[in-house]
């Protein structure tokens, strides 16, 4: 039986924009987040408190947090890689933070310049301080369903990292297909391995659409009982450490499927598409969402 309600975590403003080669102003990011809030997204990943040397697109993090119109009942989590990032996020008024690990040693070293164990030790301190300060902590595990350096990933490797994040106090743990190579069968196996240790209600899926499988993987996840998914308006985003990896699954495409299944989300499709049109207009390129393109063509006919 499929869930009656699904929570969408909109990652476009952070994960979608962080690797854009052209600068995107804080004013544009604030406008995008406000539009997504108005569209009914319950969770919007707002920015990242990371080194501007490594991720210059997120250098305006404090300005973005100060400028957004926060709505009661909506969460605006921010990514933090270490204690310094956490302190800056708290100073900027963040109420929820996101920490991230990897399911393979090679990707961990490439992405964060440390081993899995070293990264988890770093995040243990971050989680302890965040929880002590009353913040919520969400955990993400990269390359759970395929690694650009090691290939296939054993489900138990994902479960090991998930157990560590759970022990640190993460209220939600996300299984991420960072390079978009997963199929429904592999997705189901990874979820089942993690769900042996952590309740399915506390698990989320983050799927990229490199091979066009993201929506199918979400459906497989729904069949497992998962009811929280990351997605990115207009399919923005990619992975800088995985050659050929395309963007996150488009929020519009996920919403179209969920609407067709009669699953409640609280999201207004027209306002969501308008938010996507806004950011794509700024970036000077068309949306990657198939649903948005098809609905626009139908409206113009």
Coordinates of C-alpha atoms in Angstrom, one line a residue:
X1 CA 0.0 0.0 0.0
X2 CA 1.4 3.4 -1.0
X3 CA 1.7 6.3 1.5
X4 CA -1.3 8.6 1.6
X5 CA 0.9 11.7 2.0
X6 CA 4.5 12.5 0.8
X7 CA 6.9 15.2 2.0
X8 CA 8.9 16.8 -0.7
X9 CA 12.3 18.3 0.3
X10 CA 13.1 21.0 -2.3
X11 CA 16.9 21.1 -2.8
X12 CA 17.0 23.5 -5.8
X13 CA 18.2 26.6 -4.0
X14 CA 21.2 24.8 -2.6
X15 CA 22.0 21.5 -4.3
X16 CA 20.6 22.8 -7.6
X17 CA 22.5 26.1 -7.7
X18 CA 25.7 25.4 -5.9
X19 CA 27.6 24.2 -9.0
X20 CA 26.2 26.8 -11.4
X21 CA 29.2 28.4 -13.2
X22 CA 27.6 31.8 -13.5
X23 CA 27.0 33.8 -10.3
X24 CA 23.4 33.8 -9.0
X25 CA 22.7 36.8 -6.8
X26 CA 21.4 36.5 -3.3
X27 CA 18.3 38.5 -4.4
X28 CA 17.5 35.8 -7.0
X29 CA 18.0 33.0 -4.5
X30 CA 15.7 34.7 -2.0
X31 CA 13.1 35.2 -4.7
X32 CA 13.3 31.6 -5.7
X33 CA 13.0 30.4 -2.1
X34 CA 10.0 32.7 -1.5
X35 CA 8.3 31.4 -4.6
X36 CA 8.8 27.8 -3.5
X37 CA 7.4 28.7 -0.1
X38 CA 4.4 30.2 -1.7
X39 CA 4.0 27.0 -3.9
X40 CA 3.5 25.0 -0.7
X41 CA 6.9 23.2 -0.4
X42 CA 7.1 22.1 3.3
X43 CA 11.0 21.8 3.3
X44 CA 13.3 24.0 1.3
X45 CA 17.1 23.5 1.5
X46 CA 18.1 27.2 1.5
X47 CA 21.9 27.3 1.3
X48 CA 25.2 25.9 2.6
X49 CA 27.7 27.2 5.1
X50 CA 30.8 26.0 3.4
X51 CA 34.1 27.5 2.4
X52 CA 33.5 30.2 -0.4
X53 CA 36.9 29.0 -1.8
X54 CA 35.4 25.6 -2.7
X55 CA 31.8 26.6 -3.3
X56 CA 31.7 30.3 -4.2
X57 CA 28.0 30.1 -5.2
X58 CA 27.1 29.7 -1.5
X59 CA 29.2 32.7 -0.2
X60 CA 26.1 34.7 0.3
X61 CA 24.6 32.2 2.7
X62 CA 24.0 34.6 5.6
X63 CA 22.4 37.2 3.3
X64 CA 20.1 34.6 1.9
X65 CA 19.0 33.4 5.3
X66 CA 18.4 37.0 6.4
X67 CA 16.3 37.8 3.3
X68 CA 13.9 34.9 2.9
X69 CA 10.3 35.2 4.1
X70 CA 10.0 32.3 6.5
X71 CA 6.6 30.8 6.8
X72 CA 5.3 29.0 9.9
X73 CA 5.4 25.3 9.4
X74 CA 8.1 25.4 6.7
X75 CA 11.6 24.2 7.3
X76 CA 14.7 25.8 5.7
X77 CA 17.6 23.5 6.4
X78 CA 21.2 24.4 5.5
X79 CA 24.2 22.2 4.7
X80 CA 27.1 22.3 7.1
X81 CA 30.4 20.4 6.6
X82 CA 32.0 21.1 10.0
X83 CA 31.8 23.0 13.3
X84 CA 32.8 26.3 11.7
X85 CA 30.0 25.9 9.3
X86 CA 27.6 25.1 12.1
X87 CA 28.6 28.1 14.1
X88 CA 28.0 30.4 11.0
X89 CA 24.7 28.7 10.3
X90 CA 23.5 29.3 13.9
X91 CA 24.6 32.9 13.8
X92 CA 22.5 33.3 10.6
X93 CA 19.4 31.9 12.3
X94 CA 19.3 28.4 11.0
X95 CA 17.0 26.0 12.8
X96 CA 17.9 22.8 10.9
X97 CA 21.2 21.6 9.5
X98 CA 22.2 18.9 7.1
X99 CA 25.3 16.7 7.4
X100 CA 26.6 14.3 4.8
X101 CA 28.6 11.2 4.6
X102 CA 29.5 8.8 1.8
X103 CA 28.9 5.1 1.3
X104 CA 32.3 4.5 -0.3
X105 CA 35.8 5.4 0.8
X106 CA 36.9 6.7 -2.6
X107 CA 34.1 9.1 -2.9
X108 CA 34.5 10.3 0.7
X109 CA 38.1 11.1 0.0
X110 CA 37.3 12.9 -3.3
X111 CA 34.4 14.8 -1.9
X112 CA 35.5 15.7 1.6
X113 CA 39.2 14.9 1.6
X114 CA 38.8 12.4 4.5
X115 CA 37.9 8.8 5.1
X116 CA 34.3 7.7 6.0
X117 CA 35.3 7.3 9.6
X118 CA 37.1 10.7 9.8
X119 CA 34.0 12.3 8.2
X120 CA 31.6 10.7 10.7
X121 CA 33.8 11.7 13.6
X122 CA 33.7 15.3 12.4
X123 CA 29.9 15.2 12.0
X124 CA 29.5 13.6 15.4
X125 CA 30.8 16.8 17.0
X126 CA 28.5 18.9 14.7
X127 CA 25.5 16.8 15.5
X128 CA 26.1 16.9 19.3
X129 CA 26.5 20.7 19.3
X130 CA 23.5 21.3 17.0
X131 CA 21.2 19.1 19.1
X132 CA 22.4 20.8 22.3
X133 CA 21.5 24.1 20.7
X134 CA 18.0 22.9 19.8
X135 CA 18.5 22.4 16.1
X136 CA 17.2 19.5 14.1
X137 CA 19.8 17.5 12.1
X138 CA 19.2 15.7 8.8
X139 CA 21.8 13.2 7.4
X140 CA 22.5 12.4 3.8
X141 CA 24.5 9.5 2.5
X142 CA 26.1 10.0 -0.9
X143 CA 26.7 7.4 -3.7
X144 CA 24.4 4.8 -2.0
X145 CA 23.4 3.3 -5.4
X146 CA 26.5 3.6 -7.5
X147 CA 29.9 5.3 -7.1
X148 CA 31.8 7.0 -10.0
X149 CA 35.0 5.6 -8.5
X150 CA 34.1 2.2 -7.2
X151 CA 31.0 1.2 -9.2
X152 CA 28.3 -0.8 -7.5
X153 CA 27.8 -0.3 -3.8
X154 CA 26.8 -3.0 -1.4
X155 CA 23.6 -2.2 0.5
X156 CA 25.2 -3.1 3.8
X157 CA 27.8 -0.4 3.2
X158 CA 24.9 2.1 3.1
X159 CA 23.4 0.6 6.2
X160 CA 26.7 0.9 8.2
X161 CA 26.8 4.7 7.5
X162 CA 23.1 5.1 8.2
X163 CA 23.5 3.4 11.6
X164 CA 26.2 5.9 12.5
X165 CA 24.2 8.9 11.5
X166 CA 21.2 7.5 13.4
X167 CA 23.4 7.1 16.5
X168 CA 24.4 10.8 16.2
X169 CA 20.8 11.9 16.4
X170 CA 19.8 12.6 12.8
X171 CA 16.0 12.6 12.8
X172 CA 15.9 11.7 9.1
X173 CA 18.5 9.9 6.9
X174 CA 18.6 10.2 3.2
X175 CA 19.7 7.5 0.8
X176 CA 21.2 9.3 -2.2
X177 CA 21.7 8.1 -5.8
X178 CA 24.3 10.9 -6.4
X179 CA 25.2 9.9 -10.0
X180 CA 21.8 8.6 -11.1
X181 CA 22.7 5.1 -12.0
X182 CA 20.2 3.2 -9.8
X183 CA 17.3 1.1 -11.0
X184 CA 14.2 0.2 -9.0
X185 CA 15.6 -3.2 -7.9
X186 CA 18.8 -1.7 -6.6
X187 CA 16.9 1.1 -4.9
X188 CA 14.6 -1.4 -3.1
X189 CA 17.6 -3.5 -1.9
X190 CA 19.3 -0.5 -0.4
X191 CA 16.2 0.7 1.3
X192 CA 15.4 -2.7 2.7
X193 CA 19.0 -3.0 4.1
X194 CA 18.8 0.3 5.9
X195 CA 15.2 -0.3 7.1
X196 CA 16.3 -3.3 9.1
X197 CA 18.0 -0.8 11.4
X198 CA 16.0 2.5 11.0
X199 CA 12.3 2.8 10.6
X200 CA 11.1 3.5 7.0
X201 CA 9.3 6.6 8.3
X202 CA 12.7 8.2 9.0
X203 CA 14.2 7.4 5.7
X204 CA 14.2 9.6 2.6
X205 CA 15.3 9.2 -1.1
X206 CA 17.4 11.5 -3.2
X207 CA 17.6 10.4 -6.8
X208 CA 19.4 11.9 -9.8
X209 CA 17.9 11.3 -13.3
X210 CA 21.1 10.5 -15.3
X211 CA 19.6 7.3 -16.8
X212 CA 15.9 8.5 -16.7
X213 CA 15.2 6.2 -13.7
X214 CA 14.6 8.7 -10.9
X215 CA 10.7 8.7 -11.0
X216 CA 10.7 4.9 -11.3
X217 CA 13.1 4.7 -8.3
X218 CA 10.7 7.0 -6.3
X219 CA 7.8 4.7 -7.1
X220 CA 9.8 1.7 -5.9
X221 CA 10.6 3.6 -2.8
X222 CA 6.9 4.4 -2.3
X223 CA 6.2 0.6 -2.5
X224 CA 8.7 0.1 0.3
X225 CA 6.8 2.6 2.4
X226 CA 9.1 5.6 2.0
X227 CA 7.3 8.9 2.1
X228 CA 10.0 11.6 1.9
X229 CA 11.9 12.6 -1.2
X230 CA 14.4 15.2 -2.2
X231 CA 13.8 16.9 -5.6
X232 CA 14.9 20.0 -7.4
X233 CA 12.7 22.6 -9.2
X234 CA 13.3 22.3 -13.0
X235 CA 15.8 19.5 -12.3
X236 CA 18.6 21.8 -11.4
X237 CA 21.9 20.5 -10.1
X238 CA 24.5 17.8 -10.7
X239 CA 27.5 16.3 -9.0
X240 CA 30.9 18.0 -9.6
X241 CA 32.8 14.8 -8.7
X242 CA 30.9 12.5 -11.1
X243 CA 31.4 13.0 -14.8
X244 CA 28.2 12.9 -16.8
X245 CA 25.9 13.0 -13.8
X246 CA 22.9 15.1 -14.5
X247 CA 20.6 17.0 -12.2
X248 CA 18.3 15.9 -9.4
X249 CA 14.9 14.6 -10.4
X250 CA 12.6 17.6 -11.2
X251 CA 10.1 18.5 -8.5
X252 CA 7.5 19.0 -11.1
X253 CA 7.9 15.5 -12.5
X254 CA 7.7 14.0 -9.0
X255 CA 4.6 16.0 -8.2
X256 CA 2.9 15.0 -11.5
X257 CA 3.3 11.3 -10.6
X258 CA 2.2 11.8 -7.0
X259 CA -0.9 13.8 -8.1
X260 CA -1.7 11.0 -10.5
X261 CA -1.5 8.5 -7.6
X262 CA -3.8 10.6 -5.5
X263 CA -1.0 11.2 -2.9
X264 CA -1.2 14.4 -0.9
X265 CA 1.7 16.8 -1.0
X266 CA 0.2 20.3 -0.4
X267 CA 2.1 21.7 -3.4
X268 CA 0.5 23.9 -6.1
X269 CA 1.7 22.7 -9.5
X270 CA 1.1 26.1 -11.3
X271 CA 3.1 28.0 -8.7
X272 CA 5.8 25.4 -8.7
X273 CA 6.2 25.7 -12.5
X274 CA 6.2 29.5 -12.2
X275 CA 9.1 29.2 -9.7
X276 CA 10.9 27.0 -12.2
X277 CA 10.3 29.4 -15.0
X278 CA 11.7 32.2 -12.9
X279 CA 15.0 30.5 -12.1
X280 CA 15.4 29.1 -15.6
X281 CA 14.8 32.6 -17.0
X282 CA 17.6 33.9 -14.8
X283 CA 19.9 31.1 -15.9
X284 CA 19.0 31.5 -19.5
X285 CA 18.0 27.9 -20.3
X286 CA 14.9 25.8 -20.5
X287 CA 13.6 23.6 -17.7
X288 CA 14.8 20.0 -17.4
X289 CA 11.3 19.0 -16.2
X290 CA 9.4 16.9 -18.7
X291 CA 6.1 17.6 -16.9
X292 CA 6.6 21.3 -16.9
X293 CA 7.4 21.3 -20.6
X294 CA 4.4 19.1 -21.4
X295 CA 2.0 21.2 -19.3
X296 CA 3.3 24.4 -20.9
X297 CA 2.7 23.0 -24.4
X298 CA -0.8 21.9 -23.4
X299 CA -1.6 25.3 -22.1
X300 CA -0.3 27.0 -25.3
X301 CA -2.3 24.7 -27.6

